[in-house]
CSV table of C-alpha atoms in Angstrom, one decimal:
chain,number,residue,atom,x,y,z
A,1,MET,CA,-119.0,99.0,155.6
A,2,SER,CA,-118.4,98.3,151.9
A,3,ASP,CA,-115.1,96.6,152.7
A,4,VAL,CA,-116.8,94.4,155.2
A,5,ILE,CA,-119.5,93.4,152.7
A,6,ARG,CA,-116.9,92.8,150.0
A,7,SER,CA,-114.8,90.7,152.3
A,8,GLU,CA,-117.8,88.7,153.4
A,9,PHE,CA,-118.8,88.2,149.8
A,10,GLY,CA,-115.3,87.1,148.9
A,11,ALA,CA,-115.4,84.6,151.7
A,12,VAL,CA,-118.6,83.1,150.4
A,13,SER,CA,-118.0,83.2,146.6
A,14,GLY,CA,-114.2,83.1,146.6
A,15,ALA,CA,-114.3,79.8,147.1
A,16,VAL,CA,-114.5,76.5,148.3
A,17,PRO,CA,-112.9,76.0,151.7
A,18,LEU,CA,-110.0,73.6,151.9
A,19,ARG,CA,-110.9,70.9,154.4
A,20,GLY,CA,-108.2,69.0,156.2
A,21,ARG,CA,-106.1,66.6,154.2
A,22,ALA,CA,-109.0,65.0,152.3
A,23,PRO,CA,-108.4,64.8,148.5
A,24,TRP,CA,-109.6,67.8,146.5
A,25,ARG,CA,-113.0,66.6,145.2
A,26,ASP,CA,-113.1,68.9,142.1
A,27,GLY,CA,-109.6,67.8,141.2
A,28,LEU,CA,-110.6,64.1,141.2
A,29,LEU,CA,-113.7,64.9,139.1
A,30,ALA,CA,-111.6,66.9,136.7
A,31,ALA,CA,-109.1,64.0,136.4
A,32,ALA,CA,-112.1,61.6,135.7
A,33,THR,CA,-113.6,63.8,133.0
A,34,TRP,CA,-110.3,64.5,131.3
A,35,GLY,CA,-109.5,60.8,131.5
A,36,ALA,CA,-112.8,60.0,129.9
A,37,ALA,CA,-112.0,62.4,127.1
A,38,ALA,CA,-108.7,60.7,126.6
A,39,ALA,CA,-110.3,57.3,126.5
A,40,VAL,CA,-113.0,58.3,124.1
A,41,THR,CA,-110.4,59.9,121.8
A,42,TRP,CA,-108.0,57.0,121.9
A,43,PHE,CA,-110.2,53.9,121.9
A,44,LEU,CA,-113.2,54.9,119.7
A,45,PRO,CA,-112.5,55.0,115.9
A,46,ASP,CA,-112.8,58.3,114.0
A,47,VAL,CA,-115.6,58.6,111.4
A,48,ILE,CA,-113.3,60.6,109.2
A,49,THR,CA,-109.5,60.6,109.6
A,50,TRP,CA,-108.2,63.6,111.5
A,51,GLY,CA,-104.7,64.5,112.2
A,52,ALA,CA,-103.2,64.6,115.7
A,53,THR,CA,-105.8,62.2,117.2
A,54,GLY,CA,-103.1,60.3,119.2
A,55,LEU,CA,-101.4,63.6,120.2
A,56,PHE,CA,-104.7,65.0,121.5
A,57,ALA,CA,-105.4,61.9,123.5
A,58,LEU,CA,-101.9,62.1,125.0
A,59,VAL,CA,-102.3,65.7,125.9
A,60,VAL,CA,-105.7,65.2,127.6
A,61,ALA,CA,-104.3,62.1,129.4
A,62,ILE,CA,-101.4,64.2,130.8
A,63,GLY,CA,-103.9,66.8,131.9
A,64,ALA,CA,-105.9,64.1,133.7
A,65,ALA,CA,-102.7,62.8,135.4
A,66,ILE,CA,-101.9,66.4,136.5
A,67,PHE,CA,-105.3,66.8,138.1
A,68,LEU,CA,-105.0,63.5,139.8
A,69,VAL,CA,-101.7,64.6,141.4
A,70,LEU,CA,-103.2,68.0,142.3
A,71,SER,CA,-106.2,66.4,144.0
A,72,PHE,CA,-103.9,65.1,146.7
A,73,ALA,CA,-101.4,68.0,146.7
A,74,VAL,CA,-103.9,70.9,146.9
A,75,PRO,CA,-105.0,70.1,150.5
A,76,ARG,CA,-101.4,70.4,151.6
A,77,LEU,CA,-100.9,73.7,149.8
A,78,GLY,CA,-103.5,75.5,151.9
A,79,GLU,CA,-104.2,79.1,150.9
A,80,GLY,CA,-101.6,78.9,148.1
A,81,ALA,CA,-104.0,76.8,146.1
A,82,ARG,CA,-107.1,78.9,146.6
A,83,THR,CA,-107.1,80.1,143.0
A,84,LEU,CA,-106.8,76.6,141.7
A,85,VAL,CA,-109.7,75.5,143.9
A,86,HIS,CA,-111.8,78.4,142.7
A,87,TYR,CA,-111.5,77.3,139.1
A,88,GLY,CA,-112.1,73.6,139.9
A,89,PRO,CA,-115.7,73.5,138.5
A,90,TRP,CA,-114.3,75.0,135.2
A,91,PHE,CA,-111.7,72.2,135.0
A,92,ILE,CA,-114.5,69.7,135.3
A,93,ALA,CA,-116.6,71.4,132.7
A,94,ILE,CA,-113.7,71.6,130.2
A,95,GLY,CA,-113.2,67.8,130.6
A,96,VAL,CA,-116.9,67.2,130.0
A,97,TRP,CA,-116.8,69.6,127.0
A,98,PHE,CA,-113.8,67.7,125.5
A,99,THR,CA,-115.7,64.4,125.8
A,100,VAL,CA,-119.0,65.7,124.3
A,101,TRP,CA,-117.1,67.6,121.5
A,102,GLU,CA,-115.1,64.5,120.6
A,103,LEU,CA,-118.2,62.3,120.4
A,104,LEU,CA,-120.3,64.7,118.4
A,105,THR,CA,-117.6,65.4,115.8
A,106,ALA,CA,-114.9,62.8,115.3
A,107,LYS,CA,-116.6,59.7,116.7
A,108,LEU,CA,-120.3,60.0,115.7
A,109,GLY,CA,-120.1,62.5,112.9
A,110,TRP,CA,-123.3,64.3,114.0
A,111,LEU,CA,-121.5,67.6,113.5
A,112,PRO,CA,-119.9,66.9,110.1
A,113,LYS,CA,-116.7,68.0,108.4
A,114,PRO,CA,-115.8,70.6,107.2
A,115,PHE,CA,-118.3,72.8,109.1
A,116,PHE,CA,-117.2,71.5,112.5
A,117,SER,CA,-113.9,70.3,113.7
A,118,PRO,CA,-113.0,68.0,116.6
A,119,PRO,CA,-110.4,69.2,119.2
A,120,GLN,CA,-107.7,67.2,117.5
A,121,GLY,CA,-108.5,69.0,114.3
A,122,LEU,CA,-107.6,72.3,116.0
A,123,LEU,CA,-104.5,70.8,117.6
A,124,HIS,CA,-103.5,69.6,114.1
A,125,VAL,CA,-103.7,73.2,112.9
A,126,TYR,CA,-101.5,74.5,115.7
A,127,VAL,CA,-98.9,71.7,115.1
A,128,THR,CA,-98.7,72.1,111.3
A,129,ASP,CA,-99.5,75.7,110.7
A,130,TRP,CA,-98.0,77.4,113.8
A,131,GLU,CA,-95.4,79.4,111.9
A,132,ARG,CA,-98.0,81.2,109.7
A,133,LEU,CA,-100.2,81.7,112.8
A,134,LEU,CA,-97.3,83.3,114.6
A,135,VAL,CA,-96.6,85.6,111.7
A,136,CYS,CA,-100.3,86.5,111.5
A,137,VAL,CA,-100.3,87.3,115.3
A,138,ALA,CA,-97.3,89.6,114.9
A,139,TYR,CA,-98.9,91.5,112.0
A,140,THR,CA,-102.2,91.8,113.9
A,141,ALA,CA,-100.4,93.0,117.0
A,142,ARG,CA,-98.6,95.7,115.0
A,143,LEU,CA,-101.8,96.9,113.3
A,144,TRP,CA,-103.9,96.7,116.5
A,145,GLY,CA,-101.2,98.3,118.7
A,146,LEU,CA,-100.8,101.3,116.3
A,147,GLY,CA,-104.6,101.7,115.9
A,148,PHE,CA,-105.7,101.1,119.5
A,149,PHE,CA,-103.1,103.3,121.2
A,150,SER,CA,-103.4,106.1,118.8
A,151,GLY,CA,-107.2,105.9,119.1
A,152,ILE,CA,-107.3,106.0,122.9
A,153,VAL,CA,-104.7,108.9,123.1
A,154,VAL,CA,-106.8,111.0,120.7
A,155,GLY,CA,-110.1,109.9,122.3
A,156,PHE,CA,-108.8,110.7,125.8
A,157,ALA,CA,-107.6,114.1,124.8
A,158,ALA,CA,-110.8,114.9,122.9
A,159,GLY,CA,-112.9,113.6,125.9
A,160,VAL,CA,-111.2,115.8,128.4
A,161,ALA,CA,-111.7,118.8,126.1
A,162,LEU,CA,-115.3,117.9,125.5
A,163,GLY,CA,-116.0,117.5,129.2
A,164,TRP,CA,-114.0,120.6,130.3
A,165,SER,CA,-114.8,123.2,127.7
A,166,ARG,CA,-118.4,124.2,126.9
A,167,ARG,CA,-117.3,125.8,123.7
A,168,PHE,CA,-115.5,122.7,122.6
A,169,ALA,CA,-118.4,120.6,123.6
A,170,TYR,CA,-120.8,122.9,121.7
A,171,TRP,CA,-119.0,122.1,118.4
A,172,GLY,CA,-117.5,118.7,119.1
A,173,MET,CA,-120.2,116.7,120.8
A,174,PRO,CA,-122.8,116.8,117.9
A,175,ILE,CA,-120.1,115.6,115.6
A,176,LEU,CA,-119.1,112.8,118.0
A,177,LYS,CA,-122.7,111.8,118.4
A,178,LEU,CA,-123.1,111.8,114.6
A,179,ILE,CA,-120.1,109.6,113.7
A,180,GLY,CA,-120.1,107.5,116.8
A,181,PRO,CA,-123.0,105.1,115.8
A,182,VAL,CA,-121.6,104.7,112.2
A,183,PRO,CA,-120.0,101.2,111.8
A,184,ALA,CA,-116.3,101.3,111.1
A,185,SER,CA,-116.8,99.4,107.8
A,186,ALA,CA,-118.9,102.2,106.5
A,187,TRP,CA,-115.8,104.4,106.4
A,188,ILE,CA,-113.9,102.1,104.1
A,189,PRO,CA,-114.6,104.1,100.8
A,190,CYS,CA,-113.5,107.3,102.5
A,191,THR,CA,-110.3,105.7,103.9
A,192,PHE,CA,-109.3,104.5,100.4
A,193,PHE,CA,-109.4,108.1,99.2
A,194,ILE,CA,-107.9,109.9,102.3
A,195,PHE,CA,-105.0,107.6,103.3
A,196,PRO,CA,-102.0,106.8,101.2
A,197,SER,CA,-102.0,103.1,101.8
A,198,THR,CA,-104.4,100.4,102.9
A,199,PHE,CA,-102.3,99.8,106.0
A,200,HIS,CA,-102.8,103.4,107.2
A,201,ALA,CA,-106.5,103.1,106.4
A,202,SER,CA,-106.7,99.9,108.6
A,203,ILE,CA,-105.0,101.8,111.4
A,204,PHE,CA,-107.6,104.5,111.1
A,205,LEU,CA,-110.5,102.1,111.3
A,206,VAL,CA,-109.1,100.4,114.5
A,207,ALA,CA,-108.3,103.9,116.0
A,208,LEU,CA,-111.8,105.1,115.2
A,209,ALA,CA,-113.4,102.0,116.8
A,210,SER,CA,-111.4,102.3,120.0
A,211,GLY,CA,-111.2,106.1,120.3
A,212,ILE,CA,-114.9,107.0,120.1
A,213,PRO,CA,-116.0,105.1,123.3
A,214,VAL,CA,-113.0,106.5,125.2
A,215,ALA,CA,-113.9,110.1,124.1
A,216,ILE,CA,-117.5,109.7,125.1
A,217,LEU,CA,-116.9,108.1,128.4
A,218,THR,CA,-114.1,110.5,129.3
A,219,ALA,CA,-116.2,113.5,128.5
A,220,ALA,CA,-119.0,112.1,130.7
A,221,GLY,CA,-116.6,111.4,133.5
A,222,VAL,CA,-115.1,115.0,133.5
A,223,GLU,CA,-118.7,116.4,133.4
A,224,GLN,CA,-119.7,114.4,136.4
A,225,VAL,CA,-116.9,115.5,138.6
A,226,ASN,CA,-118.4,117.1,141.8
A,227,ARG,CA,-118.2,120.9,141.4
A,228,SER,CA,-117.3,121.3,145.0
A,229,TYR,CA,-113.9,119.8,144.2
A,230,TYR,CA,-113.2,122.7,141.8
A,231,ASP,CA,-114.5,125.3,144.2
A,232,VAL,CA,-112.3,124.0,147.0
A,233,ALA,CA,-109.2,123.9,144.7
A,234,ARG,CA,-109.9,127.4,143.3
A,235,THR,CA,-110.2,128.7,146.9
A,236,LEU,CA,-106.7,127.4,147.5
A,237,GLY,CA,-105.4,129.2,144.4
A,238,ALA,CA,-105.4,126.3,141.9
A,239,SER,CA,-105.1,127.2,138.2
A,240,ASN,CA,-107.1,125.7,135.4
A,241,ARG,CA,-104.1,123.5,134.5
A,242,TYR,CA,-104.1,122.1,138.0
A,243,LEU,CA,-107.9,121.6,138.0
A,244,ILE,CA,-107.7,119.6,134.8
A,245,PHE,CA,-104.7,117.4,135.6
A,246,LYS,CA,-105.1,117.0,139.4
A,247,VAL,CA,-108.9,117.1,139.8
A,248,ALA,CA,-110.8,116.4,136.6
A,249,ILE,CA,-108.7,113.6,135.1
A,250,PRO,CA,-108.2,111.6,138.3
A,251,ALA,CA,-111.8,111.8,139.2
A,252,SER,CA,-112.9,110.7,135.7
A,253,LEU,CA,-110.6,107.7,135.6
A,254,PRO,CA,-113.4,105.1,136.4
A,255,ASN,CA,-115.3,106.3,133.3
A,256,VAL,CA,-112.1,106.3,131.3
A,257,PHE,CA,-111.5,102.7,132.1
A,258,VAL,CA,-115.0,101.8,131.0
A,259,GLY,CA,-114.3,103.5,127.7
A,260,LEU,CA,-111.0,101.5,127.4
A,261,PHE,CA,-112.8,98.2,128.0
A,262,MET,CA,-115.4,99.1,125.3
A,263,GLY,CA,-112.7,100.4,122.9
A,264,LEU,CA,-110.7,97.1,123.3
A,265,TYR,CA,-113.7,95.0,122.3
A,266,TYR,CA,-114.7,97.3,119.5
A,267,SER,CA,-111.1,97.3,118.1
A,268,PHE,CA,-111.0,93.5,118.0
A,269,ALA,CA,-114.4,93.5,116.3
A,270,VAL,CA,-113.2,95.8,113.6
A,271,LEU,CA,-109.8,94.1,113.2
A,272,VAL,CA,-111.2,91.5,110.8
A,273,VAL,CA,-112.7,94.3,108.7
A,274,ALA,CA,-109.5,96.3,108.8
A,275,GLU,CA,-107.4,93.4,107.6
A,276,MET,CA,-109.7,93.0,104.6
A,277,LEU,CA,-108.1,96.1,103.1
A,278,GLY,CA,-105.3,94.4,101.2
A,279,ALA,CA,-103.5,92.9,104.2
A,280,LYS,CA,-101.0,90.1,103.4
A,281,PHE,CA,-101.0,88.6,106.9
A,282,GLY,CA,-102.9,89.0,110.1
A,283,LEU,CA,-105.4,87.0,112.0
A,284,GLY,CA,-108.3,88.7,110.2
A,285,TRP,CA,-106.6,87.9,106.9
A,286,TYR,CA,-106.1,84.3,108.1
A,287,LEU,CA,-109.8,84.0,108.9
A,288,GLN,CA,-110.9,85.2,105.5
A,289,PHE,CA,-108.3,83.2,103.6
A,290,ASN,CA,-109.3,79.9,105.2
A,291,THR,CA,-113.0,80.6,105.1
A,292,ALA,CA,-112.6,81.0,101.3
A,293,TYR,CA,-111.2,77.4,101.2
A,294,SER,CA,-113.7,76.0,103.7
A,295,ALA,CA,-110.8,75.2,106.1
A,296,TYR,CA,-112.9,75.8,109.1
A,297,ALA,CA,-110.6,74.0,111.5
A,298,ASN,CA,-108.0,76.8,110.8
A,299,VAL,CA,-110.8,79.4,111.2
A,300,TYR,CA,-111.7,78.0,114.7
A,301,ALA,CA,-108.0,77.8,115.6
A,302,ALA,CA,-107.4,81.4,114.7
A,303,LEU,CA,-110.6,82.5,116.6
A,304,ILE,CA,-109.4,80.8,119.7
A,305,VAL,CA,-106.0,82.6,119.4
A,306,MET,CA,-107.8,85.9,118.9
A,307,ALA,CA,-110.1,85.3,121.9
A,308,LEU,CA,-107.1,84.4,124.2
A,309,ILE,CA,-105.2,87.5,123.2
A,310,CYS,CA,-108.3,89.7,123.8
A,311,ALA,CA,-108.9,88.0,127.2
A,312,GLY,CA,-105.3,88.5,128.2
A,313,LEU,CA,-105.5,92.2,127.3
A,314,VAL,CA,-108.7,92.6,129.2
A,315,ARG,CA,-107.0,91.0,132.2
A,316,LEU,CA,-104.1,93.5,131.9
A,317,GLN,CA,-106.5,96.4,131.8
A,318,PHE,CA,-108.2,95.1,135.1
A,319,ILE,CA,-104.7,94.9,136.7
A,320,LEU,CA,-103.9,98.4,135.5
A,321,ARG,CA,-107.2,99.8,136.7
A,322,ASP,CA,-106.9,98.1,140.1
A,323,ARG,CA,-103.4,99.7,140.5
A,324,LEU,CA,-104.4,103.2,139.4
A,325,LEU,CA,-107.8,103.3,141.2
A,326,GLY,CA,-106.7,101.5,144.4
A,327,TRP,CA,-107.2,104.8,146.2
A,328,GLN,CA,-110.9,104.6,145.6
A,329,LYS,CA,-111.4,101.5,147.6
A,330,GLY,CA,-113.7,102.2,150.6
A,331,ILE,CA,-114.7,105.6,149.0
A,332,LEU,CA,-117.0,104.5,146.2
């Protein structure tokens, strides 16, 4: 029944049906809005000179041309273009956003420099400062990777122990509830004393932010496993090791993934704080460095990079979850 409802819902919300060989309407509208943004950028003078104005107009004009071509190609692609059709309204909205953003900042100056930057200001940052941004992304990826994966490994192991063992939960759960709500930044004085370097302290802060939600949600998932599963397995001669690895952990995976999603967001939130601890490079360091010099275009450019990386990692987690929990379709 749930599959039928899901398929019907997908048929309604998934998207706009492709009708015959008529041009793709959203593609035409997207081409118009992107073309308007290119025209506004190119023909209206800037209140203050910004770099890469011509380049941004060219990029947006190329985007408008691509949408114009797609508006006639999509009806011939059939089901292969369904994803493109689904995001059609978003393409229109982005073109409108570019036009309004350009008018309010570079053309009319209602959102003044340096607090606000037009789109060509961000493009100028990517063109002129891409080497340093890449170095910062690499440093951030190293710090985040070490902190996040060590945090979720420890958090998962602790969560299984908390959910499985009453004795472990008796001592461990109060401590977890005590330190869980404390912001990661509050641990900075202790980390300076405990860890031999600021880099290790930063890893600890990221691991703490990502590990606690994984531990709490994993423990809750193990506790919520239907006891009849254990009874049936014990009747068939299953050992405690088998019950943990073959029953408790697989059944708690939906909760584990909720914890992973939360841990991912928390780890990115604490990343800027972690890179305050004497880091020489990193996106958090880049944000602080440019904020100090009021280079807000660089700040916005780095925030966009950070948001795209986080969104990509969330997407990867969804793919991993769908692969691992595919057996639950039609059951839950």
